[in-house]
PDB file of C-alpha atoms in Angstrom:
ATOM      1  CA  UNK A   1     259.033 196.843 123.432  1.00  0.00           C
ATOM      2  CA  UNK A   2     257.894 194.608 126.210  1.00  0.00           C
ATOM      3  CA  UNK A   3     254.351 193.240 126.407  1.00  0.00           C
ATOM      4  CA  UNK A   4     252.760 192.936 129.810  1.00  0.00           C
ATOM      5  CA  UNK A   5     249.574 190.636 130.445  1.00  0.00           C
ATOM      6  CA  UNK A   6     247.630 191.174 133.854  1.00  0.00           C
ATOM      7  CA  UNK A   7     245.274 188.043 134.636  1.00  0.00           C
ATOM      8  CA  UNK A   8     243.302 188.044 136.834  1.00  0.00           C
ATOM      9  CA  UNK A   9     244.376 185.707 140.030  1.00  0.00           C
ATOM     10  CA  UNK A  10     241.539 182.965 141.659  1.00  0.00           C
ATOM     11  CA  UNK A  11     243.309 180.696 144.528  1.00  0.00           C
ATOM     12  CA  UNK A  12     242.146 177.490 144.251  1.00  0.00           C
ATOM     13  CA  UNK A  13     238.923 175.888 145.625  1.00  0.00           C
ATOM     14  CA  UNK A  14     239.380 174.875 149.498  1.00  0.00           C
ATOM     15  CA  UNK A  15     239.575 171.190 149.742  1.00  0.00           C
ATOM     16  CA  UNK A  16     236.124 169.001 150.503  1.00  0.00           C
ATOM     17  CA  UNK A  17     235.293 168.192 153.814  1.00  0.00           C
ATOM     18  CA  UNK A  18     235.855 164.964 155.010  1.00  0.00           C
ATOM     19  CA  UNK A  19     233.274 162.414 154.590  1.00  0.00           C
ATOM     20  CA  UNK A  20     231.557 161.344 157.341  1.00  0.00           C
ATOM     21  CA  UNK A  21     232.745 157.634 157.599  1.00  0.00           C
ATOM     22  CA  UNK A  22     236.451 159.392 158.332  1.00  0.00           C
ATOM     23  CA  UNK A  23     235.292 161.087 161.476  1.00  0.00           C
ATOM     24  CA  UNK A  24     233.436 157.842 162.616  1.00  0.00           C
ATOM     25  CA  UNK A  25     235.810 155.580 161.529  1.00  0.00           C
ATOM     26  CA  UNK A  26     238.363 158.287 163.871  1.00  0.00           C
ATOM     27  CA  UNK A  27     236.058 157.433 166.935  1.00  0.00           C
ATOM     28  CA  UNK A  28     236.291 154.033 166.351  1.00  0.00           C
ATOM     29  CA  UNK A  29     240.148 154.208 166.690  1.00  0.00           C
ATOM     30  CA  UNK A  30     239.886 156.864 170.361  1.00  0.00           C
ATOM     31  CA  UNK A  31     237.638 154.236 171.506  1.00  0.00           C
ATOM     32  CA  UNK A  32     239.871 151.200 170.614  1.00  0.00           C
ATOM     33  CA  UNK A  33     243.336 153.270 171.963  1.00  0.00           C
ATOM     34  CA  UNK A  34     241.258 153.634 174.975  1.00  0.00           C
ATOM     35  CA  UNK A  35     240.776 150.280 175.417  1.00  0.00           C
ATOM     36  CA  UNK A  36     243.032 147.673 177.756  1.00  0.00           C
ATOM     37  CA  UNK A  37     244.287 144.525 176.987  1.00  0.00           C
ATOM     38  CA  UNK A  38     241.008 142.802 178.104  1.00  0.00           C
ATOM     39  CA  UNK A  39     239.266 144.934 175.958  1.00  0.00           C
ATOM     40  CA  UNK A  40     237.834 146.964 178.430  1.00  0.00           C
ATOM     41  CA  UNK A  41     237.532 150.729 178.616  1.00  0.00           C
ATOM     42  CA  UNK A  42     240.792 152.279 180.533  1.00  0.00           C
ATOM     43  CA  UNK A  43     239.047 153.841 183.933  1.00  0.00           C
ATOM     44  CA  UNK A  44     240.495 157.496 183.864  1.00  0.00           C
ATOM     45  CA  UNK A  45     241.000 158.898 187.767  1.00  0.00           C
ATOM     46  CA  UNK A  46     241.706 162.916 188.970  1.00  0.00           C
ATOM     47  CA  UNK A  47     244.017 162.693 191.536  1.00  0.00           C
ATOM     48  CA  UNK A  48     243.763 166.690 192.995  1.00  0.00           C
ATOM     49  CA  UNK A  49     246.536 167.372 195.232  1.00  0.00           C
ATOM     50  CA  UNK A  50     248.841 169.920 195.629  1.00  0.00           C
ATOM     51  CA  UNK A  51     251.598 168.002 197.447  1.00  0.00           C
ATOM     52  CA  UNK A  52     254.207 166.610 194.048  1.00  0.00           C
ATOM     53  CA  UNK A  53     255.830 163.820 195.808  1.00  0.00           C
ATOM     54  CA  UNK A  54     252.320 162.716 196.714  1.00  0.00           C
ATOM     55  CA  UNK A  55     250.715 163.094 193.115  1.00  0.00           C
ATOM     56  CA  UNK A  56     253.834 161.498 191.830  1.00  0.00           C
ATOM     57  CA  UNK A  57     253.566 158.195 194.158  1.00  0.00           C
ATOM     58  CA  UNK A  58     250.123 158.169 193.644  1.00  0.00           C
ATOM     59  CA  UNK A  59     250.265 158.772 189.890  1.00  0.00           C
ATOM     60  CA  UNK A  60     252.930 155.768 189.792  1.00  0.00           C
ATOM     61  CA  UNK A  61     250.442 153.509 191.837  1.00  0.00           C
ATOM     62  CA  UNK A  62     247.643 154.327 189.687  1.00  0.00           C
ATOM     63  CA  UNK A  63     249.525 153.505 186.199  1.00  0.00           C
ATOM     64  CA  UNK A  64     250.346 150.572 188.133  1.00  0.00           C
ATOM     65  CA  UNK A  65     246.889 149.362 188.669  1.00  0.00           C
ATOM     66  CA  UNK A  66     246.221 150.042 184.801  1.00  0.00           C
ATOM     67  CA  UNK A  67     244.911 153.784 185.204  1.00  0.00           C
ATOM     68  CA  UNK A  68     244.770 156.655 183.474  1.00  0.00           C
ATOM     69  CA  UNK A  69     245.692 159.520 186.067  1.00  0.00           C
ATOM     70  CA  UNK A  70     245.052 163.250 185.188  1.00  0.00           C
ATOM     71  CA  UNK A  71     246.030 165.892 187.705  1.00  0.00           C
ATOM     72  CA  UNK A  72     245.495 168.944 189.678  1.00  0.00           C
ATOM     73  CA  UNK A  73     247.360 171.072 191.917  1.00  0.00           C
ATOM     74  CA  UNK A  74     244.560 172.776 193.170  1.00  0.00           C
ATOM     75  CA  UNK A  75     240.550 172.298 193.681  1.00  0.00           C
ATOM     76  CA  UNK A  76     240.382 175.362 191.135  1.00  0.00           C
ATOM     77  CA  UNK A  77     242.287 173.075 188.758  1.00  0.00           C
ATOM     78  CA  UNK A  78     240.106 170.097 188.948  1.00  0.00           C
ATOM     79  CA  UNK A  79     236.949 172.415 188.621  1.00  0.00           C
ATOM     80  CA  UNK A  80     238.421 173.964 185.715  1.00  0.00           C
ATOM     81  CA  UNK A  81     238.828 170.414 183.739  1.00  0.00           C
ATOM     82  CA  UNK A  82     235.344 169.248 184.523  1.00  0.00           C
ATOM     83  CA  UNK A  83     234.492 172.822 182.933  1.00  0.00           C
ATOM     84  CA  UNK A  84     236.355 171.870 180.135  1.00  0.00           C
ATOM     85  CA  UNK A  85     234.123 168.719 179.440  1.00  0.00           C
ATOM     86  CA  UNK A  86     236.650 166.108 181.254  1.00  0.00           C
ATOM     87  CA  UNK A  87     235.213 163.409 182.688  1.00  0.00           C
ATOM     88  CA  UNK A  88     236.344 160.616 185.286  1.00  0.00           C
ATOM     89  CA  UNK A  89     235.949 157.153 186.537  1.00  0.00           C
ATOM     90  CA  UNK A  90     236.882 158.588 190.307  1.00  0.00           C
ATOM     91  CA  UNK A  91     238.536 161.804 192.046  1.00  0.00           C
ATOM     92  CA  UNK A  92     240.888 161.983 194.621  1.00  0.00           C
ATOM     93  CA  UNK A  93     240.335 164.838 196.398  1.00  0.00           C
ATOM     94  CA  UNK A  94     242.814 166.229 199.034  1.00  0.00           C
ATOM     95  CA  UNK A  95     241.614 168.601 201.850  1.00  0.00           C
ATOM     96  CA  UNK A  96     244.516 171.445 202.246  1.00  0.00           C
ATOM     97  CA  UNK A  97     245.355 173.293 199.113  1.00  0.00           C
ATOM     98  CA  UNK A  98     245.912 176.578 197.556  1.00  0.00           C
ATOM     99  CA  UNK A  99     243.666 178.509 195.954  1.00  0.00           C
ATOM    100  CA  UNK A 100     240.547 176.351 196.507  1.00  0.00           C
ATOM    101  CA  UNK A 101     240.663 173.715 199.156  1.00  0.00           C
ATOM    102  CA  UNK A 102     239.165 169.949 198.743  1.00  0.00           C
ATOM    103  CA  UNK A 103     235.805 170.961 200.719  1.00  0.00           C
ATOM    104  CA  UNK A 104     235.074 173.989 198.157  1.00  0.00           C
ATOM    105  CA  UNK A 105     236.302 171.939 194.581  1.00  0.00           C
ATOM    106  CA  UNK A 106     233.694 168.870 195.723  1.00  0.00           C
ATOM    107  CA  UNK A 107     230.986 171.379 196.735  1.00  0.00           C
ATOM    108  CA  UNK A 108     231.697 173.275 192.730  1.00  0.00           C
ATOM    109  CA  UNK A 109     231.600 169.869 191.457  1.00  0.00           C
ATOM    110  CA  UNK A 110     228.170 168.459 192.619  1.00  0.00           C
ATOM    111  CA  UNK A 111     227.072 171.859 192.132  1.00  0.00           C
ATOM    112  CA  UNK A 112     228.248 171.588 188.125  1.00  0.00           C
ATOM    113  CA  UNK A 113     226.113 168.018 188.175  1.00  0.00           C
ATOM    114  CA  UNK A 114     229.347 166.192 188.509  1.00  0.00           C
ATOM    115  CA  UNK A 115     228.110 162.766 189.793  1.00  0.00           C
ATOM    116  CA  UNK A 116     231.440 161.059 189.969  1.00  0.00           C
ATOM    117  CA  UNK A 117     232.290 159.181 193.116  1.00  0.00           C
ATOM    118  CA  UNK A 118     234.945 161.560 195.021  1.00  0.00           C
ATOM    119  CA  UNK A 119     237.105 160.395 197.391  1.00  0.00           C
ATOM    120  CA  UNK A 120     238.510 162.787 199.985  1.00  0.00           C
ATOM    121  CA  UNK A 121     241.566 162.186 201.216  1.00  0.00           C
ATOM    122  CA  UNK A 122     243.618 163.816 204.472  1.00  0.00           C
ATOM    123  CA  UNK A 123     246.139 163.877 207.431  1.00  0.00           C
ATOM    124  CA  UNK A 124     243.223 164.938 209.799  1.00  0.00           C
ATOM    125  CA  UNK A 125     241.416 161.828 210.982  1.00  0.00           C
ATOM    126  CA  UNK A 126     239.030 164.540 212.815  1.00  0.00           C
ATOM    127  CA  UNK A 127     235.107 163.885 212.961  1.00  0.00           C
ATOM    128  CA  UNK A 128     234.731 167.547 212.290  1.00  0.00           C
ATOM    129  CA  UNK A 129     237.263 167.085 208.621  1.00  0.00           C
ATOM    130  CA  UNK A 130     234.935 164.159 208.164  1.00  0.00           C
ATOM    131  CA  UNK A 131     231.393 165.883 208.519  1.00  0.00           C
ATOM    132  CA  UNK A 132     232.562 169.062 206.474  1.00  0.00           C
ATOM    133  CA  UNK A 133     233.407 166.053 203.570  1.00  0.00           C
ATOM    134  CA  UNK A 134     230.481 164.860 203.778  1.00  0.00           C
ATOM    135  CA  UNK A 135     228.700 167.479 203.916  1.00  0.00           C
ATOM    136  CA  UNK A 136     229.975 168.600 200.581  1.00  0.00           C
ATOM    137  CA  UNK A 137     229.031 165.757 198.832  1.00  0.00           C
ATOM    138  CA  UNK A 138     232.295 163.246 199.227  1.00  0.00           C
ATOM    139  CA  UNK A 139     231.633 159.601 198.655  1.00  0.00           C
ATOM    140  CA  UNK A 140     233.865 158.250 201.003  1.00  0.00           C
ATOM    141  CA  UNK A 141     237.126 159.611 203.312  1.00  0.00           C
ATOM    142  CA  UNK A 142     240.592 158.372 203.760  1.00  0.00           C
ATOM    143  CA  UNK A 143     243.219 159.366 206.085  1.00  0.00           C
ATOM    144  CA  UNK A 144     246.671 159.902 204.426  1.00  0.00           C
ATOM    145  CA  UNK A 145     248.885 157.472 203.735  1.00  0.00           C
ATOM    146  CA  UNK A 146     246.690 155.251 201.346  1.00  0.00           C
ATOM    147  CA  UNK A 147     248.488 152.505 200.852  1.00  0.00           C
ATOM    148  CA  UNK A 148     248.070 150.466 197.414  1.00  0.00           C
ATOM    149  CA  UNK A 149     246.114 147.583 199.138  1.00  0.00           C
ATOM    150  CA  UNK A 150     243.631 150.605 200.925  1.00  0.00           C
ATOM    151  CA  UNK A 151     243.450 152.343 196.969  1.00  0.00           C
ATOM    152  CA  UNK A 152     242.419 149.049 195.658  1.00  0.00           C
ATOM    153  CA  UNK A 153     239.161 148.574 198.034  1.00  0.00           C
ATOM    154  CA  UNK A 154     238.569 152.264 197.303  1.00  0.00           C
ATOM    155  CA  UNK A 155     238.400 151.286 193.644  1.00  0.00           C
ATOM    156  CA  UNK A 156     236.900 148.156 194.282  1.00  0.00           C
ATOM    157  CA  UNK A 157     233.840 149.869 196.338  1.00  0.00           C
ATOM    158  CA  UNK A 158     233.237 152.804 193.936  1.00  0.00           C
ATOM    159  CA  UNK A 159     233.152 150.456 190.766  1.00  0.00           C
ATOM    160  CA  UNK A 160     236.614 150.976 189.340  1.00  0.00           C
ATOM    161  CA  UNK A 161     237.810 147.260 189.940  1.00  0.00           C
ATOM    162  CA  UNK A 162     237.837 146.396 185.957  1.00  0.00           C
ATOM    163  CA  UNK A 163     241.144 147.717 185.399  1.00  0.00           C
ATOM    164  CA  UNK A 164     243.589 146.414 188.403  1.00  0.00           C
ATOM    165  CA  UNK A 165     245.261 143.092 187.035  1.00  0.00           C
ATOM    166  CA  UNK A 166     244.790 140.194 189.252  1.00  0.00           C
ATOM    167  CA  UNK A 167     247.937 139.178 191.466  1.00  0.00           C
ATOM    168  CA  UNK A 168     250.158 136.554 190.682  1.00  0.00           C
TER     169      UNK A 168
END
């Protein structure tokens, strides 16, 4: 004769939350990984452009200059991460690209309350490319190529100097 108990089964308690301090002290240690050398806060720039060779020199010069670089293929794309609660020290912004071109991602972007400086950037050194900028909301326009010494008064003049080691 075999004897067969049936208990009842209870899984065990989940664990406790965290305590607060953890998630502060967690915060503490983004802020400090996002923090250079000199102590200052790593400036974070959107380069949006749909050209690769172009995002990958640029991406190169601004890792260079002590960056942080996200990227976008596409004005959609760059929309799309301020949507997502991204936020950035200065945009790039090229002119020509699929999906939604440079004029139509600034215009969604100062529509969204995005007051980031953008810059717009473009093979066209036409008035009428530089009005249509303007007009939706750019901070400032450069013809392509930007060489690193033209990028570094861009950054200088839109407040993103902190970052780029001095020269020597």
């Amino acid at each position: 004769m075999h004897l067969i108990l049936f208990l009842p089964f209870t899984p065990p308690p989940p664990p406790p939350p965290p305590p607060p301090l953890f998630s502060q002290c967690l915060l503490w240690v983004l802020v400090v990984l996002e923090r250079n050398a000199n102590g200052h806060r790593q400036r974070k720039v959107l380069l949006v452009e749909d050209t690769r060779i172009n995002r990958i020199i640029l991406r190169k010069v601004l890792q260079n200059l002590n960056l942080l670089c996200d990227e976008a293929e596409n004005g959609k794309i760059a929309v799309d991460l301020h949507v997502q609660g991204n936020s950035y020290d200065l945009i790039l912004m090229d002119k020509e690209m699929p999906v939604m071109d440079g004029h139509e991602a600034t215009r969604q972007l100062r529509l969204m309350g995005v007051k980031t400086p953008i810059i717009a950037l473009t093979g066209n050194a036409l008035q009428s490319d530089r009005e249509l900028f303007f007009e939706a909301g750019v901070n400032d326009f450069q013809t392509k190529p930007l060489s690193r010494d033209k990028l570094v008064q861009l950054l200088i003049r839109h407040g993103v100097e902190s970052s780029i080691p001095a020269a020597g």
